[in-house]
PDB file of C-alpha atoms in Angstrom:
ATOM      1  CA  UNK A  20      13.083  83.228 200.860  1.00 45.00           C
ATOM      2  CA  UNK A  21      15.543  84.560 203.403  1.00 47.00           C
ATOM      3  CA  UNK A  22      13.244  83.795 206.335  1.00 50.00           C
ATOM      4  CA  UNK A  23      12.604  80.214 205.273  1.00 61.00           C
ATOM      5  CA  UNK A  24      14.536  77.321 206.708  1.00 90.00           C
ATOM      6  CA  UNK A  25      16.170  74.742 204.486  1.00 94.00           C
ATOM      7  CA  UNK A  26      13.288  72.284 204.794  1.00 95.00           C
ATOM      8  CA  UNK A  27      10.761  74.903 203.712  1.00 95.00           C
ATOM      9  CA  UNK A  28      12.997  75.833 200.793  1.00 96.00           C
ATOM     10  CA  UNK A  29      13.219  72.158 199.809  1.00 97.00           C
ATOM     11  CA  UNK A  30       9.442  71.780 199.871  1.00 97.00           C
ATOM     12  CA  UNK A  31       9.069  74.834 197.648  1.00 98.00           C
ATOM     13  CA  UNK A  32      11.776  73.672 195.234  1.00 98.00           C
ATOM     14  CA  UNK A  33      10.039  70.302 194.930  1.00 98.00           C
ATOM     15  CA  UNK A  34       6.872  71.972 193.633  1.00 98.00           C
ATOM     16  CA  UNK A  35       8.924  73.965 191.079  1.00 98.00           C
ATOM     17  CA  UNK A  36      10.987  71.098 189.699  1.00 98.00           C
ATOM     18  CA  UNK A  37      10.987  69.897 186.095  1.00 98.00           C
ATOM     19  CA  UNK A  38      12.547  66.488 186.739  1.00 98.00           C
ATOM     20  CA  UNK A  39      14.652  65.884 183.654  1.00 98.00           C
ATOM     21  CA  UNK A  40      16.152  63.038 181.657  1.00 98.00           C
ATOM     22  CA  UNK A  41      17.563  64.236 178.348  1.00 98.00           C
ATOM     23  CA  UNK A  42      20.444  61.794 178.197  1.00 97.00           C
ATOM     24  CA  UNK A  43      21.281  60.483 174.750  1.00 97.00           C
ATOM     25  CA  UNK A  44      20.928  56.886 175.937  1.00 98.00           C
ATOM     26  CA  UNK A  45      17.595  57.403 177.713  1.00 98.00           C
ATOM     27  CA  UNK A  46      15.176  54.487 177.296  1.00 98.00           C
ATOM     28  CA  UNK A  47      11.450  54.049 177.764  1.00 98.00           C
ATOM     29  CA  UNK A  48      12.194  52.157 180.970  1.00 98.00           C
ATOM     30  CA  UNK A  49      14.180  55.158 182.215  1.00 98.00           C
ATOM     31  CA  UNK A  50      11.232  57.439 181.488  1.00 98.00           C
ATOM     32  CA  UNK A  51       8.836  55.171 183.375  1.00 98.00           C
ATOM     33  CA  UNK A  52      11.253  55.230 186.307  1.00 98.00           C
ATOM     34  CA  UNK A  53      11.393  59.026 186.061  1.00 98.00           C
ATOM     35  CA  UNK A  54       7.595  59.175 186.262  1.00 98.00           C
ATOM     36  CA  UNK A  55       7.743  57.067 189.419  1.00 98.00           C
ATOM     37  CA  UNK A  56      10.421  59.310 190.961  1.00 98.00           C
ATOM     38  CA  UNK A  57       8.284  62.372 190.197  1.00 98.00           C
ATOM     39  CA  UNK A  58       5.801  61.245 192.838  1.00 98.00           C
ATOM     40  CA  UNK A  59       7.449  61.533 196.239  1.00 98.00           C
ATOM     41  CA  UNK A  60       6.275  61.032 199.846  1.00 97.00           C
ATOM     42  CA  UNK A  61       6.502  64.823 200.221  1.00 98.00           C
ATOM     43  CA  UNK A  62       4.526  65.718 197.108  1.00 98.00           C
ATOM     44  CA  UNK A  63       4.838  65.751 193.330  1.00 98.00           C
ATOM     45  CA  UNK A  64       7.278  67.641 191.134  1.00 98.00           C
ATOM     46  CA  UNK A  65       5.831  70.220 188.737  1.00 98.00           C
ATOM     47  CA  UNK A  66       6.755  68.325 185.575  1.00 98.00           C
ATOM     48  CA  UNK A  67       8.991  65.797 183.935  1.00 98.00           C
ATOM     49  CA  UNK A  68      11.091  66.917 180.958  1.00 98.00           C
ATOM     50  CA  UNK A  69      11.895  64.230 178.385  1.00 98.00           C
ATOM     51  CA  UNK A  70      12.664  63.580 174.712  1.00 98.00           C
ATOM     52  CA  UNK A  71       9.646  63.825 172.377  1.00 98.00           C
ATOM     53  CA  UNK A  72       9.810  60.135 171.477  1.00 98.00           C
ATOM     54  CA  UNK A  73       8.896  59.217 175.054  1.00 98.00           C
ATOM     55  CA  UNK A  74       5.921  61.552 175.576  1.00 98.00           C
ATOM     56  CA  UNK A  75       3.273  58.930 174.801  1.00 98.00           C
ATOM     57  CA  UNK A  76       4.857  56.423 177.183  1.00 98.00           C
ATOM     58  CA  UNK A  77       5.052  59.053 179.921  1.00 98.00           C
ATOM     59  CA  UNK A  78       1.411  60.019 179.418  1.00 98.00           C
ATOM     60  CA  UNK A  79       0.357  56.386 179.717  1.00 98.00           C
ATOM     61  CA  UNK A  80       2.494  55.889 182.816  1.00 98.00           C
ATOM     62  CA  UNK A  81       1.307  59.007 184.643  1.00 98.00           C
ATOM     63  CA  UNK A  82      -2.312  58.410 183.664  1.00 97.00           C
ATOM     64  CA  UNK A  83      -5.237  60.706 182.994  1.00 95.00           C
ATOM     65  CA  UNK A  84      -5.646  63.572 185.392  1.00 95.00           C
ATOM     66  CA  UNK A  85      -2.077  63.488 186.682  1.00 97.00           C
ATOM     67  CA  UNK A  86      -1.024  66.808 188.219  1.00 97.00           C
ATOM     68  CA  UNK A  87       2.504  66.205 186.920  1.00 98.00           C
ATOM     69  CA  UNK A  88       2.976  68.022 183.624  1.00 98.00           C
ATOM     70  CA  UNK A  89       4.833  66.472 180.696  1.00 98.00           C
ATOM     71  CA  UNK A  90       7.411  68.791 179.141  1.00 98.00           C
ATOM     72  CA  UNK A  91       9.414  67.941 176.051  1.00 99.00           C
ATOM     73  CA  UNK A  92      12.110  69.603 173.964  1.00 98.00           C
ATOM     74  CA  UNK A  93      12.132  70.699 170.316  1.00 98.00           C
ATOM     75  CA  UNK A  94      14.852  72.214 168.138  1.00 98.00           C
ATOM     76  CA  UNK A  95      17.052  70.680 170.811  1.00 98.00           C
ATOM     77  CA  UNK A  96      19.840  71.154 171.608  1.00 98.00           C
ATOM     78  CA  UNK A  97      21.349  72.962 168.613  1.00 98.00           C
ATOM     79  CA  UNK A  98      18.541  75.401 167.843  1.00 98.00           C
ATOM     80  CA  UNK A  99      19.288  74.849 164.175  1.00 98.00           C
ATOM     81  CA  UNK A 100      16.760  72.287 162.924  1.00 98.00           C
ATOM     82  CA  UNK A 101      14.556  73.130 159.899  1.00 98.00           C
ATOM     83  CA  UNK A 102      11.457  74.972 161.040  1.00 98.00           C
ATOM     84  CA  UNK A 103       9.125  72.520 159.308  1.00 98.00           C
ATOM     85  CA  UNK A 104      10.692  69.669 161.313  1.00 98.00           C
ATOM     86  CA  UNK A 105      10.399  71.626 164.559  1.00 98.00           C
ATOM     87  CA  UNK A 106       6.725  72.349 163.951  1.00 98.00           C
ATOM     88  CA  UNK A 107       5.980  68.727 163.052  1.00 98.00           C
ATOM     89  CA  UNK A 108       7.790  67.516 166.153  1.00 98.00           C
ATOM     90  CA  UNK A 109       5.896  70.000 168.314  1.00 98.00           C
ATOM     91  CA  UNK A 110       2.504  68.996 166.923  1.00 98.00           C
ATOM     92  CA  UNK A 111       3.270  65.301 167.347  1.00 98.00           C
ATOM     93  CA  UNK A 112       4.430  65.792 170.932  1.00 98.00           C
ATOM     94  CA  UNK A 113       1.257  67.678 171.823  1.00 98.00           C
ATOM     95  CA  UNK A 114      -0.856  64.968 170.199  1.00 98.00           C
ATOM     96  CA  UNK A 115       1.035  62.391 172.268  1.00 98.00           C
ATOM     97  CA  UNK A 116       0.230  64.243 175.485  1.00 98.00           C
ATOM     98  CA  UNK A 117       2.845  66.968 176.026  1.00 98.00           C
ATOM     99  CA  UNK A 118       1.668  69.815 178.240  1.00 98.00           C
ATOM    100  CA  UNK A 119       4.737  72.008 177.812  1.00 99.00           C
ATOM    101  CA  UNK A 120       7.139  72.605 174.919  1.00 99.00           C
ATOM    102  CA  UNK A 121      10.712  73.656 175.679  1.00 99.00           C
ATOM    103  CA  UNK A 122      11.928  75.244 172.432  1.00 99.00           C
ATOM    104  CA  UNK A 123      15.527  76.152 171.739  1.00 98.00           C
ATOM    105  CA  UNK A 124      15.696  79.592 170.150  1.00 98.00           C
ATOM    106  CA  UNK A 125      18.126  79.757 167.195  1.00 98.00           C
ATOM    107  CA  UNK A 126      20.588  81.550 169.438  1.00 98.00           C
ATOM    108  CA  UNK A 127      23.496  81.230 166.997  1.00 98.00           C
ATOM    109  CA  UNK A 128      21.489  83.255 164.503  1.00 98.00           C
ATOM    110  CA  UNK A 129      20.980  85.933 167.149  1.00 98.00           C
ATOM    111  CA  UNK A 130      24.730  85.970 167.806  1.00 98.00           C
ATOM    112  CA  UNK A 131      25.191  86.593 164.081  1.00 98.00           C
ATOM    113  CA  UNK A 132      22.766  89.525 164.195  1.00 98.00           C
ATOM    114  CA  UNK A 133      19.726  87.757 162.721  1.00 98.00           C
ATOM    115  CA  UNK A 134      16.933  88.662 165.129  1.00 98.00           C
ATOM    116  CA  UNK A 135      14.291  87.851 162.511  1.00 98.00           C
ATOM    117  CA  UNK A 136      15.227  84.163 162.547  1.00 98.00           C
ATOM    118  CA  UNK A 137      14.565  84.022 166.281  1.00 98.00           C
ATOM    119  CA  UNK A 138      11.286  85.886 165.962  1.00 98.00           C
ATOM    120  CA  UNK A 139      10.119  83.577 163.179  1.00 98.00           C
ATOM    121  CA  UNK A 140      10.830  80.343 165.046  1.00 98.00           C
ATOM    122  CA  UNK A 141       9.305  81.397 168.366  1.00 98.00           C
ATOM    123  CA  UNK A 142       6.220  82.854 166.687  1.00 98.00           C
ATOM    124  CA  UNK A 143       5.697  79.763 164.541  1.00 98.00           C
ATOM    125  CA  UNK A 144       5.990  77.310 167.420  1.00 99.00           C
ATOM    126  CA  UNK A 145       3.746  79.508 169.561  1.00 98.00           C
ATOM    127  CA  UNK A 146       1.198  79.210 166.781  1.00 98.00           C
ATOM    128  CA  UNK A 147       0.997  75.415 167.049  1.00 98.00           C
ATOM    129  CA  UNK A 148       0.797  75.357 170.860  1.00 98.00           C
ATOM    130  CA  UNK A 149      -2.914  75.656 171.669  1.00 97.00           C
ATOM    131  CA  UNK A 150      -4.040  76.702 175.118  1.00 97.00           C
ATOM    132  CA  UNK A 151      -3.332  75.319 177.716  1.00 98.00           C
ATOM    133  CA  UNK A 152      -0.011  74.053 176.291  1.00 98.00           C
ATOM    134  CA  UNK A 153       2.836  76.190 177.641  1.00 98.00           C
ATOM    135  CA  UNK A 154       5.794  77.352 175.566  1.00 99.00           C
ATOM    136  CA  UNK A 155       9.161  77.677 177.292  1.00 99.00           C
ATOM    137  CA  UNK A 156      11.841  79.308 175.141  1.00 99.00           C
ATOM    138  CA  UNK A 157      15.449  78.313 175.828  1.00 98.00           C
ATOM    139  CA  UNK A 158      17.810  81.177 175.018  1.00 98.00           C
ATOM    140  CA  UNK A 159      21.072  79.309 175.848  1.00 98.00           C
ATOM    141  CA  UNK A 160      22.404  82.149 177.966  1.00 98.00           C
ATOM    142  CA  UNK A 161      25.773  80.482 178.558  1.00 98.00           C
ATOM    143  CA  UNK A 162      26.514  80.609 174.849  1.00 98.00           C
ATOM    144  CA  UNK A 163      25.152  84.119 174.334  1.00 98.00           C
ATOM    145  CA  UNK A 164      27.388  85.265 177.217  1.00 97.00           C
ATOM    146  CA  UNK A 165      26.889  88.990 176.607  1.00 97.00           C
ATOM    147  CA  UNK A 166      24.336  90.609 178.916  1.00 98.00           C
ATOM    148  CA  UNK A 167      22.868  92.662 176.073  1.00 98.00           C
ATOM    149  CA  UNK A 168      22.353  89.543 173.947  1.00 98.00           C
ATOM    150  CA  UNK A 169      20.756  87.680 176.858  1.00 98.00           C
ATOM    151  CA  UNK A 170      18.443  90.630 177.377  1.00 98.00           C
ATOM    152  CA  UNK A 171      17.578  90.819 173.680  1.00 98.00           C
ATOM    153  CA  UNK A 172      16.913  87.074 173.426  1.00 98.00           C
ATOM    154  CA  UNK A 173      14.609  87.354 176.427  1.00 99.00           C
ATOM    155  CA  UNK A 174      12.762  90.302 174.903  1.00 98.00           C
ATOM    156  CA  UNK A 175      12.254  88.501 171.584  1.00 98.00           C
ATOM    157  CA  UNK A 176      10.961  85.357 173.274  1.00 98.00           C
ATOM    158  CA  UNK A 177       8.544  87.360 175.408  1.00 98.00           C
ATOM    159  CA  UNK A 178       7.333  89.482 172.498  1.00 98.00           C
ATOM    160  CA  UNK A 179       6.613  86.395 170.391  1.00 98.00           C
ATOM    161  CA  UNK A 180       4.498  84.719 173.049  1.00 98.00           C
ATOM    162  CA  UNK A 181       6.704  82.658 175.357  1.00 98.00           C
ATOM    163  CA  UNK A 182       5.043  81.547 178.578  1.00 98.00           C
ATOM    164  CA  UNK A 183       8.484  81.019 180.128  1.00 99.00           C
ATOM    165  CA  UNK A 184      12.022  81.975 179.245  1.00 99.00           C
ATOM    166  CA  UNK A 185      14.607  79.341 180.144  1.00 98.00           C
ATOM    167  CA  UNK A 186      18.337  79.746 180.612  1.00 98.00           C
ATOM    168  CA  UNK A 187      19.831  76.656 179.078  1.00 98.00           C
ATOM    169  CA  UNK A 188      19.680  73.257 177.423  1.00 98.00           C
ATOM    170  CA  UNK A 189      22.084  71.765 179.946  1.00 97.00           C
ATOM    171  CA  UNK A 190      24.154  70.579 176.985  1.00 97.00           C
ATOM    172  CA  UNK A 191      26.766  73.352 176.840  1.00 97.00           C
ATOM    173  CA  UNK A 192      29.755  74.330 178.985  1.00 96.00           C
ATOM    174  CA  UNK A 193      27.965  77.113 180.890  1.00 97.00           C
ATOM    175  CA  UNK A 194      24.335  76.650 181.845  1.00 97.00           C
ATOM    176  CA  UNK A 195      22.258  78.523 184.431  1.00 98.00           C
ATOM    177  CA  UNK A 196      24.014  81.391 186.204  1.00 98.00           C
ATOM    178  CA  UNK A 197      22.720  83.972 188.632  1.00 98.00           C
ATOM    179  CA  UNK A 198      23.986  86.736 186.336  1.00 98.00           C
ATOM    180  CA  UNK A 199      21.894  85.470 183.421  1.00 98.00           C
ATOM    181  CA  UNK A 200      18.925  84.910 185.701  1.00 98.00           C
ATOM    182  CA  UNK A 201      19.160  88.510 186.893  1.00 98.00           C
ATOM    183  CA  UNK A 202      19.049  89.798 183.309  1.00 98.00           C
ATOM    184  CA  UNK A 203      16.181  87.512 182.331  1.00 98.00           C
ATOM    185  CA  UNK A 204      14.082  88.295 185.400  1.00 98.00           C
ATOM    186  CA  UNK A 205      14.504  92.014 184.793  1.00 98.00           C
ATOM    187  CA  UNK A 206      13.393  91.511 181.181  1.00 98.00           C
ATOM    188  CA  UNK A 207      10.275  89.743 182.444  1.00 98.00           C
ATOM    189  CA  UNK A 208       9.562  92.493 184.952  1.00 98.00           C
ATOM    190  CA  UNK A 209      10.089  95.257 182.420  1.00 98.00           C
ATOM    191  CA  UNK A 210       7.834  93.578 179.849  1.00 98.00           C
ATOM    192  CA  UNK A 211       4.810  93.894 182.088  1.00 98.00           C
ATOM    193  CA  UNK A 212       3.650  90.470 180.894  1.00 98.00           C
ATOM    194  CA  UNK A 213       2.883  87.322 182.822  1.00 97.00           C
ATOM    195  CA  UNK A 214       5.916  85.303 181.825  1.00 98.00           C
ATOM    196  CA  UNK A 215       7.715  82.678 183.886  1.00 98.00           C
ATOM    197  CA  UNK A 216      11.400  81.896 184.344  1.00 99.00           C
ATOM    198  CA  UNK A 217      13.167  78.532 184.267  1.00 98.00           C
ATOM    199  CA  UNK A 218      16.723  77.991 185.477  1.00 98.00           C
ATOM    200  CA  UNK A 219      18.181  74.830 183.969  1.00 98.00           C
ATOM    201  CA  UNK A 220      21.541  73.120 184.191  1.00 96.00           C
ATOM    202  CA  UNK A 221      23.942  72.900 187.120  1.00 94.00           C
ATOM    203  CA  UNK A 222      21.460  73.373 189.958  1.00 97.00           C
ATOM    204  CA  UNK A 223      21.928  70.276 192.098  1.00 97.00           C
ATOM    205  CA  UNK A 224      21.266  71.284 195.714  1.00 97.00           C
ATOM    206  CA  UNK A 225      18.636  73.139 197.689  1.00 97.00           C
ATOM    207  CA  UNK A 226      21.359  75.626 198.601  1.00 96.00           C
ATOM    208  CA  UNK A 227      21.854  76.335 194.901  1.00 96.00           C
ATOM    209  CA  UNK A 228      18.109  76.715 194.413  1.00 97.00           C
ATOM    210  CA  UNK A 229      17.788  79.216 197.245  1.00 97.00           C
ATOM    211  CA  UNK A 230      20.027  81.748 195.502  1.00 97.00           C
ATOM    212  CA  UNK A 231      17.706  81.736 192.477  1.00 98.00           C
ATOM    213  CA  UNK A 232      14.587  81.947 194.627  1.00 97.00           C
ATOM    214  CA  UNK A 233      16.058  84.862 196.577  1.00 96.00           C
ATOM    215  CA  UNK A 234      16.851  86.611 193.296  1.00 98.00           C
ATOM    216  CA  UNK A 235      13.300  86.098 192.048  1.00 98.00           C
ATOM    217  CA  UNK A 236      11.932  87.477 195.303  1.00 97.00           C
ATOM    218  CA  UNK A 237      14.136  90.553 194.987  1.00 97.00           C
ATOM    219  CA  UNK A 238      13.226  91.321 191.372  1.00 98.00           C
ATOM    220  CA  UNK A 239       9.660  90.038 191.073  1.00 98.00           C
ATOM    221  CA  UNK A 240       8.452  90.241 194.661  1.00 97.00           C
ATOM    222  CA  UNK A 241       7.796  87.825 197.521  1.00 93.00           C
ATOM    223  CA  UNK A 242       5.858  84.673 196.649  1.00 91.00           C
ATOM    224  CA  UNK A 243       6.200  85.228 192.884  1.00 97.00           C
ATOM    225  CA  UNK A 244       7.948  81.884 192.492  1.00 98.00           C
ATOM    226  CA  UNK A 245       5.123  79.375 192.037  1.00 98.00           C
ATOM    227  CA  UNK A 246       4.848  76.561 189.450  1.00 98.00           C
ATOM    228  CA  UNK A 247       3.087  78.791 186.919  1.00 98.00           C
ATOM    229  CA  UNK A 248       5.916  81.355 187.018  1.00 98.00           C
ATOM    230  CA  UNK A 249       9.108  79.592 188.105  1.00 98.00           C
ATOM    231  CA  UNK A 250      10.792  76.250 187.389  1.00 98.00           C
ATOM    232  CA  UNK A 251      14.058  74.485 187.969  1.00 98.00           C
ATOM    233  CA  UNK A 252      15.197  72.119 185.232  1.00 98.00           C
ATOM    234  CA  UNK A 253      17.350  69.442 186.838  1.00 97.00           C
ATOM    235  CA  UNK A 254      18.034  65.741 187.080  1.00 95.00           C
ATOM    236  CA  UNK A 255      19.906  65.540 190.376  1.00 95.00           C
ATOM    237  CA  UNK A 256      18.223  68.275 192.431  1.00 98.00           C
ATOM    238  CA  UNK A 257      15.448  65.919 193.508  1.00 98.00           C
ATOM    239  CA  UNK A 258      17.901  63.676 195.350  1.00 97.00           C
ATOM    240  CA  UNK A 259      19.108  66.576 197.475  1.00 97.00           C
ATOM    241  CA  UNK A 260      15.573  67.839 198.065  1.00 98.00           C
ATOM    242  CA  UNK A 261      14.543  64.427 199.355  1.00 98.00           C
ATOM    243  CA  UNK A 262      17.640  64.151 201.525  1.00 97.00           C
ATOM    244  CA  UNK A 263      16.863  67.503 203.140  1.00 96.00           C
ATOM    245  CA  UNK A 264      13.212  66.598 203.679  1.00 96.00           C
ATOM    246  CA  UNK A 265      14.016  63.166 205.089  1.00 95.00           C
ATOM    247  CA  UNK A 266      16.677  64.574 207.394  1.00 89.00           C
ATOM    248  CA  UNK A 267      14.755  67.641 208.471  1.00 58.00           C
ATOM    249  CA  UNK A 268      17.853  69.857 208.294  1.00 55.00           C
ATOM    250  CA  UNK A 269      17.190  73.415 209.381  1.00 47.00           C
ATOM    251  CA  UNK A 270      19.065  76.602 208.475  1.00 44.00           C
ATOM    252  CA  UNK A 271      18.148  80.240 208.138  1.00 36.00           C
ATOM    253  CA  UNK A 272      19.376  83.217 206.204  1.00 38.00           C
ATOM    254  CA  UNK A 273      20.357  83.813 202.617  1.00 38.00           C
ATOM    255  CA  UNK A 274      22.647  81.266 201.034  1.00 37.00           C
ATOM    256  CA  UNK A 275      22.056  78.553 203.543  1.00 33.00           C
TER     257      UNK A 275
END
């Protein structure tokens, strides 16, 4: 990333973006507007991320064959819903047209020392996500705080079949951080598996995004960050991406 200018970084970030609306007061009209925003003059975002109740409306709005994936959230945001409810919600969302399931791991159980609870939930949801549906496991790194716990949550998610590990719900005080990303990316590398990484919450500018892309390049290698391996979960990042692309701002070097 360090040799790219800001416009090139913005174009890359656009392709990696899960454009998100998980506001409590979100409406079907808001989701239709989100679908429209996801298609830009510079290209499409990777996915939209919405509440399960809006998946069918999003699928109808985007239409058959859309390259924009539909991601939705389950066990969200607490990570403490009954497993039967989580599985039913997951199956319904997939039937409605969801391409990707963002599952909150029961991170509070992990903090209490109950690794088995985390293993059970991830494994069960993985089991109802048929190929090519992708499973992204949210570990809520800002609540785990401890590096060892973040590492362990990442390892459990990977071992139980996650396609991506994701930092955060965006609903807690501390969301994505570079420190957590470093731990999670090393866990992915050390696993030897093809698992992606999603940074979510608090990333609102292309400058912010560049730090994460540089980190991924350092740990996973140049050009690792593509839509099948790397995502940003954000609601406001698109505005800054479009501003950079429309203005053609140029800058070089890390941390531009």
